[in-house]
CSV table of C-alpha atoms in Angstrom, one decimal:
chain,number,residue,atom,x,y,z
A,160,MET,CA,0.0,0.0,0.0
A,161,ARG,CA,2.8,2.5,1.0
A,162,SER,CA,4.7,1.5,-2.2
A,163,GLY,CA,1.5,2.2,-4.3
A,164,ALA,CA,1.1,5.6,-2.5
A,165,ARG,CA,4.6,6.5,-3.3
A,166,GLY,CA,4.0,5.6,-6.9
A,167,ARG,CA,1.1,8.1,-7.0
A,168,ASP,CA,3.0,10.8,-5.2
A,169,SER,CA,6.2,10.4,-7.2
A,170,PRO,CA,7.6,13.6,-8.7
A,171,SER,CA,7.1,12.5,-12.2
A,172,ALA,CA,3.5,11.8,-11.5
A,173,ARG,CA,3.1,15.2,-9.9
A,174,ARG,CA,4.7,16.9,-12.9
A,175,ALA,CA,2.3,15.1,-15.3
A,176,THR,CA,-0.7,16.1,-13.2
A,177,PHE,CA,0.1,19.8,-12.8
A,178,ARG,CA,2.0,20.7,-16.1
A,179,PRO,CA,-1.0,22.3,-17.8
A,180,ALA,CA,-1.5,24.5,-14.8
A,181,LYS,CA,2.0,25.5,-14.6
A,182,ASN,CA,1.8,27.8,-17.8
A,183,PRO,CA,-1.9,28.8,-18.7
A,184,ALA,CA,-0.7,31.6,-20.9
A,185,ARG,CA,1.0,29.2,-23.2
A,186,ARG,CA,-2.4,27.5,-23.8
A,187,LEU,CA,-4.1,30.8,-24.6
A,188,ALA,CA,-1.4,31.7,-27.0
A,189,ALA,CA,-1.7,28.5,-28.9
A,190,ALA,CA,-5.5,28.9,-29.1
A,191,ALA,CA,-4.9,32.5,-30.3
A,192,ALA,CA,-2.5,31.3,-33.0
A,193,ALA,CA,-5.0,28.7,-34.2
A,194,LEU,CA,-7.7,31.3,-34.6
A,195,VAL,CA,-5.3,33.5,-36.7
A,196,VAL,CA,-4.6,30.6,-39.0
A,197,VAL,CA,-8.3,29.9,-39.5
A,198,ALA,CA,-9.0,33.7,-40.1
A,199,ALA,CA,-6.1,33.8,-42.6
A,200,ALA,CA,-7.4,30.8,-44.5
A,201,SER,CA,-10.9,32.2,-44.7
A,202,SER,CA,-9.6,35.5,-46.0
A,203,PHE,CA,-7.5,33.7,-48.6
A,204,ALA,CA,-10.5,31.6,-49.7
A,205,LEU,CA,-12.6,34.7,-50.2
A,206,MET,CA,-9.9,36.5,-52.2
A,207,THR,CA,-9.2,33.5,-54.5
A,208,GLY,CA,-12.8,32.5,-54.9
A,209,GLY,CA,-12.3,29.2,-53.0
A,210,GLU,CA,-14.1,27.8,-49.9
A,211,PRO,CA,-15.2,29.0,-47.5
A,212,GLN,CA,-17.4,31.5,-49.3
A,213,ARG,CA,-21.0,32.4,-48.6
A,214,GLU,CA,-23.2,31.4,-51.5
A,215,LEU,CA,-24.8,34.3,-53.5
A,216,VAL,CA,-28.6,33.8,-53.6
A,217,GLU,CA,-30.1,35.7,-56.5
A,218,GLY,CA,-33.0,37.8,-55.7
A,219,SER,CA,-31.9,38.0,-52.0
A,220,VAL,CA,-31.3,41.8,-52.4
A,221,ARG,CA,-34.1,43.9,-53.8
A,222,HIS,CA,-33.2,46.0,-56.8
A,223,LEU,CA,-33.9,49.7,-56.6
A,224,PRO,CA,-36.1,51.0,-59.3
A,225,VAL,CA,-34.2,53.0,-62.0
A,226,THR,CA,-35.9,56.3,-62.9
A,227,GLU,CA,-35.6,57.1,-66.5
A,228,GLN,CA,-34.5,60.7,-67.2
A,229,VAL,CA,-36.7,62.2,-69.9
A,230,ALA,CA,-35.1,65.1,-71.8
A,231,ALA,CA,-37.1,68.4,-71.7
A,232,PRO,CA,-38.5,69.2,-75.2
A,233,GLU,CA,-36.4,71.8,-77.0
A,234,ALA,CA,-38.0,75.1,-77.3
A,235,PRO,CA,-38.7,76.1,-80.9
A,236,THR,CA,-36.3,78.5,-82.4
A,237,PRO,CA,-37.9,81.9,-82.9
A,238,THR,CA,-38.2,83.1,-86.4
A,239,VAL,CA,-38.9,86.3,-88.2
A,240,PRO,CA,-41.0,86.7,-91.3
A,241,VAL,CA,-38.8,87.5,-94.4
A,242,SER,CA,-40.4,88.7,-97.7
A,243,VAL,CA,-38.8,89.5,-101.0
A,244,LEU,CA,-39.5,92.4,-103.3
A,245,SER,CA,-37.5,91.6,-106.6
A,246,ASP,CA,-37.3,91.3,-110.3
A,247,SER,CA,-36.8,87.9,-112.0
A,248,HIS,CA,-33.5,87.1,-110.0
A,249,ALA,CA,-35.6,85.8,-107.1
A,250,TYR,CA,-38.4,84.4,-109.4
A,251,PHE,CA,-37.0,81.7,-111.5
A,252,ALA,CA,-37.2,78.1,-110.2
A,253,GLU,CA,-33.6,77.6,-109.2
A,254,SER,CA,-33.1,81.1,-107.8
A,255,TRP,CA,-31.2,81.9,-104.5
A,256,TRP,CA,-34.5,83.0,-102.8
A,257,ARG,CA,-36.2,79.6,-103.6
A,258,GLN,CA,-33.2,77.7,-102.4
A,259,THR,CA,-33.0,79.6,-99.0
A,260,VAL,CA,-36.1,81.2,-97.4
A,261,VAL,CA,-38.7,79.4,-99.5
A,262,ALA,CA,-36.9,76.1,-98.7
A,263,ASN,CA,-36.8,77.0,-95.0
A,264,ALA,CA,-33.0,76.7,-95.1
A,265,VAL,CA,-32.2,80.0,-93.3
A,266,GLU,CA,-31.9,79.9,-89.5
A,267,GLY,CA,-34.2,82.3,-87.8
A,268,ALA,CA,-36.3,83.1,-91.0
A,269,SER,CA,-39.8,82.2,-91.9
A,270,LEU,CA,-41.5,82.7,-95.3
A,271,GLY,CA,-43.2,86.1,-95.9
A,272,ALA,CA,-44.4,87.3,-99.3
A,273,PHE,CA,-42.9,86.3,-102.6
A,274,ALA,CA,-43.4,89.7,-104.4
A,275,SER,CA,-41.3,89.1,-107.5
A,276,GLN,CA,-41.9,90.6,-111.0
A,277,PRO,CA,-39.8,89.2,-113.8
A,278,GLY,CA,-38.7,92.0,-116.2
A,279,ALA,CA,-39.7,94.9,-113.9
A,280,VAL,CA,-37.8,98.0,-113.0
A,281,ALA,CA,-37.6,99.4,-109.6
A,282,ALA,CA,-40.4,101.9,-110.2
A,283,THR,CA,-42.8,99.1,-111.2
A,284,ILE,CA,-41.7,96.7,-108.4
A,285,ALA,CA,-43.0,99.4,-106.0
A,286,SER,CA,-46.5,98.1,-106.7
A,287,GLY,CA,-45.6,95.0,-104.5
A,288,LEU,CA,-44.7,97.0,-101.4
A,289,ASP,CA,-48.0,96.6,-99.7
A,290,GLU,CA,-47.9,92.8,-100.1
A,291,ALA,CA,-44.4,92.4,-99.1
A,292,ALA,CA,-44.5,94.6,-96.1
A,293,ALA,CA,-47.8,93.2,-94.8
A,294,ALA,CA,-46.5,89.7,-95.0
A,295,ALA,CA,-43.3,90.6,-93.2
A,296,GLN,CA,-45.4,91.5,-90.2
A,297,ASN,CA,-42.9,94.1,-89.0
A,298,GLY,CA,-40.0,91.7,-90.1
A,299,TYR,CA,-37.7,92.0,-93.0
A,300,VAL,CA,-38.1,92.7,-96.8
A,301,LEU,CA,-35.2,91.7,-99.1
A,302,VAL,CA,-35.1,94.3,-101.9
A,303,GLN,CA,-33.4,93.3,-105.1
A,304,ALA,CA,-33.8,95.4,-108.3
A,305,GLY,CA,-31.6,97.2,-110.8
A,306,THR,CA,-30.8,94.8,-113.6
A,307,ASN,CA,-33.7,95.7,-115.7
A,308,ASP,CA,-33.3,99.5,-115.0
A,309,LEU,CA,-29.7,99.4,-116.3
A,310,ARG,CA,-30.6,97.3,-119.3
A,311,ALA,CA,-33.4,99.8,-120.1
A,312,GLY,CA,-30.9,102.5,-120.3
A,313,LEU,CA,-31.2,104.1,-116.8
A,314,SER,CA,-28.0,105.4,-115.2
A,315,PRO,CA,-26.7,103.8,-112.1
A,316,ASP,CA,-27.4,107.0,-110.1
A,317,GLN,CA,-31.2,106.9,-111.3
A,318,ALA,CA,-31.5,103.2,-110.6
A,319,ALA,CA,-30.0,103.7,-107.1
A,320,ALA,CA,-32.4,106.4,-106.4
A,321,ASP,CA,-35.4,104.3,-107.3
A,322,ILE,CA,-34.2,101.4,-105.3
A,323,GLN,CA,-33.7,103.7,-102.3
A,324,SER,CA,-37.4,104.7,-102.7
A,325,LEU,CA,-38.2,101.0,-102.2
A,326,TRP,CA,-36.2,100.9,-99.0
A,327,ALA,CA,-38.1,103.9,-97.8
A,328,GLY,CA,-41.4,102.4,-98.7
A,329,VAL,CA,-40.7,99.3,-96.7
A,330,ARG,CA,-39.9,101.3,-93.7
A,331,GLU,CA,-42.9,103.5,-94.0
A,332,ARG,CA,-45.0,100.2,-93.8
A,333,GLY,CA,-43.3,99.2,-90.6
A,334,SER,CA,-40.9,96.6,-91.8
A,335,THR,CA,-37.1,96.6,-92.3
A,336,PRO,CA,-35.4,96.5,-95.7
A,337,ILE,CA,-32.4,94.6,-96.6
A,338,ALA,CA,-30.5,95.7,-99.6
A,339,VAL,CA,-29.7,92.8,-102.0
A,340,LEU,CA,-26.8,93.6,-104.4
A,341,VAL,CA,-27.5,93.4,-108.1
A,342,PRO,CA,-26.2,90.2,-109.8
A,343,PRO,CA,-23.6,90.4,-112.5
A,344,SER,CA,-24.5,91.2,-116.2
A,345,THR,CA,-22.6,90.3,-119.2
A,346,GLU,CA,-24.5,93.2,-121.0
A,347,VAL,CA,-24.0,96.0,-118.5
A,348,GLY,CA,-21.3,94.7,-116.2
A,349,ALA,CA,-19.6,98.1,-115.6
A,350,GLU,CA,-22.9,99.7,-114.8
A,351,VAL,CA,-23.7,96.9,-112.3
A,352,ILE,CA,-20.3,97.5,-110.5
A,353,GLU,CA,-21.2,101.3,-110.2
A,354,LEU,CA,-24.8,100.6,-109.1
A,355,ASN,CA,-23.7,98.2,-106.4
A,356,ARG,CA,-21.1,100.7,-105.1
A,357,LEU,CA,-23.8,103.3,-104.8
A,358,LEU,CA,-26.2,100.9,-103.2
A,359,ALA,CA,-23.7,99.7,-100.7
A,360,GLY,CA,-22.7,103.2,-99.8
A,361,ALA,CA,-26.3,104.4,-99.3
A,362,ALA,CA,-27.3,101.4,-97.3
A,363,ARG,CA,-24.4,101.7,-95.0
A,364,ALA,CA,-25.2,105.5,-94.5
A,365,ASP,CA,-28.8,104.6,-93.8
A,366,GLY,CA,-28.2,101.8,-91.4
A,367,ILE,CA,-29.6,99.1,-93.8
A,368,ALA,CA,-28.0,95.7,-93.9
A,369,ILE,CA,-26.5,94.4,-97.3
A,370,LEU,CA,-27.0,90.8,-98.7
A,371,ASP,CA,-24.2,90.2,-101.1
A,372,VAL,CA,-25.2,87.8,-103.8
A,373,TYR,CA,-22.9,89.5,-106.3
A,374,THR,CA,-19.4,88.8,-105.2
A,375,PRO,CA,-19.3,85.0,-105.2
A,376,VAL,CA,-20.4,84.7,-108.9
A,377,ALA,CA,-19.0,88.0,-110.5
A,378,ASP,CA,-15.8,88.4,-112.5
A,379,ALA,CA,-13.5,91.5,-112.4
A,380,GLY,CA,-15.7,93.3,-115.1
A,381,GLY,CA,-19.1,92.9,-113.5
A,382,GLY,CA,-20.1,89.9,-115.6
A,383,TRP,CA,-20.7,86.3,-114.6
A,384,GLN,CA,-17.9,83.9,-113.8
A,385,ALA,CA,-17.5,81.1,-116.2
A,386,GLY,CA,-20.2,78.5,-115.8
A,387,MET,CA,-22.4,80.6,-113.5
A,388,SER,CA,-24.9,81.8,-116.1
A,389,ASP,CA,-26.5,80.5,-119.4
A,390,ASP,CA,-27.9,83.7,-120.6
A,391,GLY,CA,-25.5,86.4,-119.3
A,392,THR,CA,-28.4,87.8,-117.1
A,393,HIS,CA,-29.6,85.2,-114.7
A,394,ALA,CA,-27.7,82.6,-112.6
A,395,ASN,CA,-27.9,79.0,-113.7
A,396,LEU,CA,-28.1,76.3,-111.1
A,397,ALA,CA,-24.5,76.4,-110.3
A,398,GLY,CA,-24.6,80.2,-110.0
A,399,ALA,CA,-27.7,80.3,-108.0
A,400,SER,CA,-26.4,77.6,-105.6
A,401,LEU,CA,-23.3,79.7,-104.8
A,402,GLN,CA,-25.6,82.7,-104.2
A,403,ALA,CA,-27.8,80.6,-102.0
A,404,ASN,CA,-24.8,79.5,-100.0
A,405,GLU,CA,-23.9,83.1,-99.3
A,406,VAL,CA,-27.5,83.9,-98.3
A,407,ILE,CA,-27.5,80.9,-95.8
A,408,ALA,CA,-24.2,82.2,-94.4
A,409,GLN,CA,-25.1,85.9,-94.2
A,410,LEU,CA,-28.7,86.3,-93.6
A,411,PRO,CA,-29.0,84.7,-90.1
A,412,GLY,CA,-26.5,87.2,-88.8
A,413,ILE,CA,-28.5,90.0,-90.4
A,414,LEU,CA,-31.7,88.9,-88.8
A,415,ALA,CA,-29.9,88.7,-85.4
A,416,GLY,CA,-28.7,92.3,-85.8
A,417,ARG,CA,-25.1,91.6,-86.5
A,418,LEU,CA,-24.6,93.9,-89.5
A,419,GLY,CA,-20.8,93.9,-89.3
A,420,GLN,CA,-20.1,90.5,-90.9
A,421,LEU,CA,-20.9,91.4,-94.4
A,422,ALA,CA,-18.7,90.7,-97.4
A,423,PRO,CA,-16.7,93.6,-98.7
A,424,VAL,CA,-18.3,95.2,-101.8
A,425,PRO,CA,-16.1,96.5,-104.7
């Protein structure tokens, strides 16, 4: 019995019995290290797409409604009525006038009256003043005349005076005139150059805008450039298209009140 008791109380038995209690901090450190290893493994699995990873269940998160943005309707571009008071240069089917204002190709312009009289001189064209000004509704009237005056033998000075009377008539009726330069002429080219010089000077002195359909199609002598006219008096399609391009470039600025961007006149 005593011998058995000594066996139970031997130092080695006591060491085996009390070893865990000798250093509890070591056990805690080991447990903490194990937790760190598990956490690191889980993080690595999440980053690499491996396990453990929580399964994604479709439809588990409610989708927020997407509100469609509806663009506000654009405000219509304001326009001003534009009439023409002219001879045949605005009348024929391919004219600069028909390719621009009539075709609704000029920004800011709407169609007023088409008061064009083929073969008429300025004094005769005056009969269309009421129609042109009334349709302009206090807007603008393009005034183009002079070719037939010169061909009929009137001097550039007399033709210029009659055209200025048309400008005055437009103003008296509450609208604003725009001076359209006289197109080239194979027959009276020198006179056309002089008439346009007089008209440009008078228009600038009177605060009237100038629409230049002469310069892009004229040669140095006041006649038509090659290929721009078939009869020496009127523009053909090529010539009228060049004139129309100038109207589309110049007229919006005139309607907006920017009179300074006009082409120089010889």
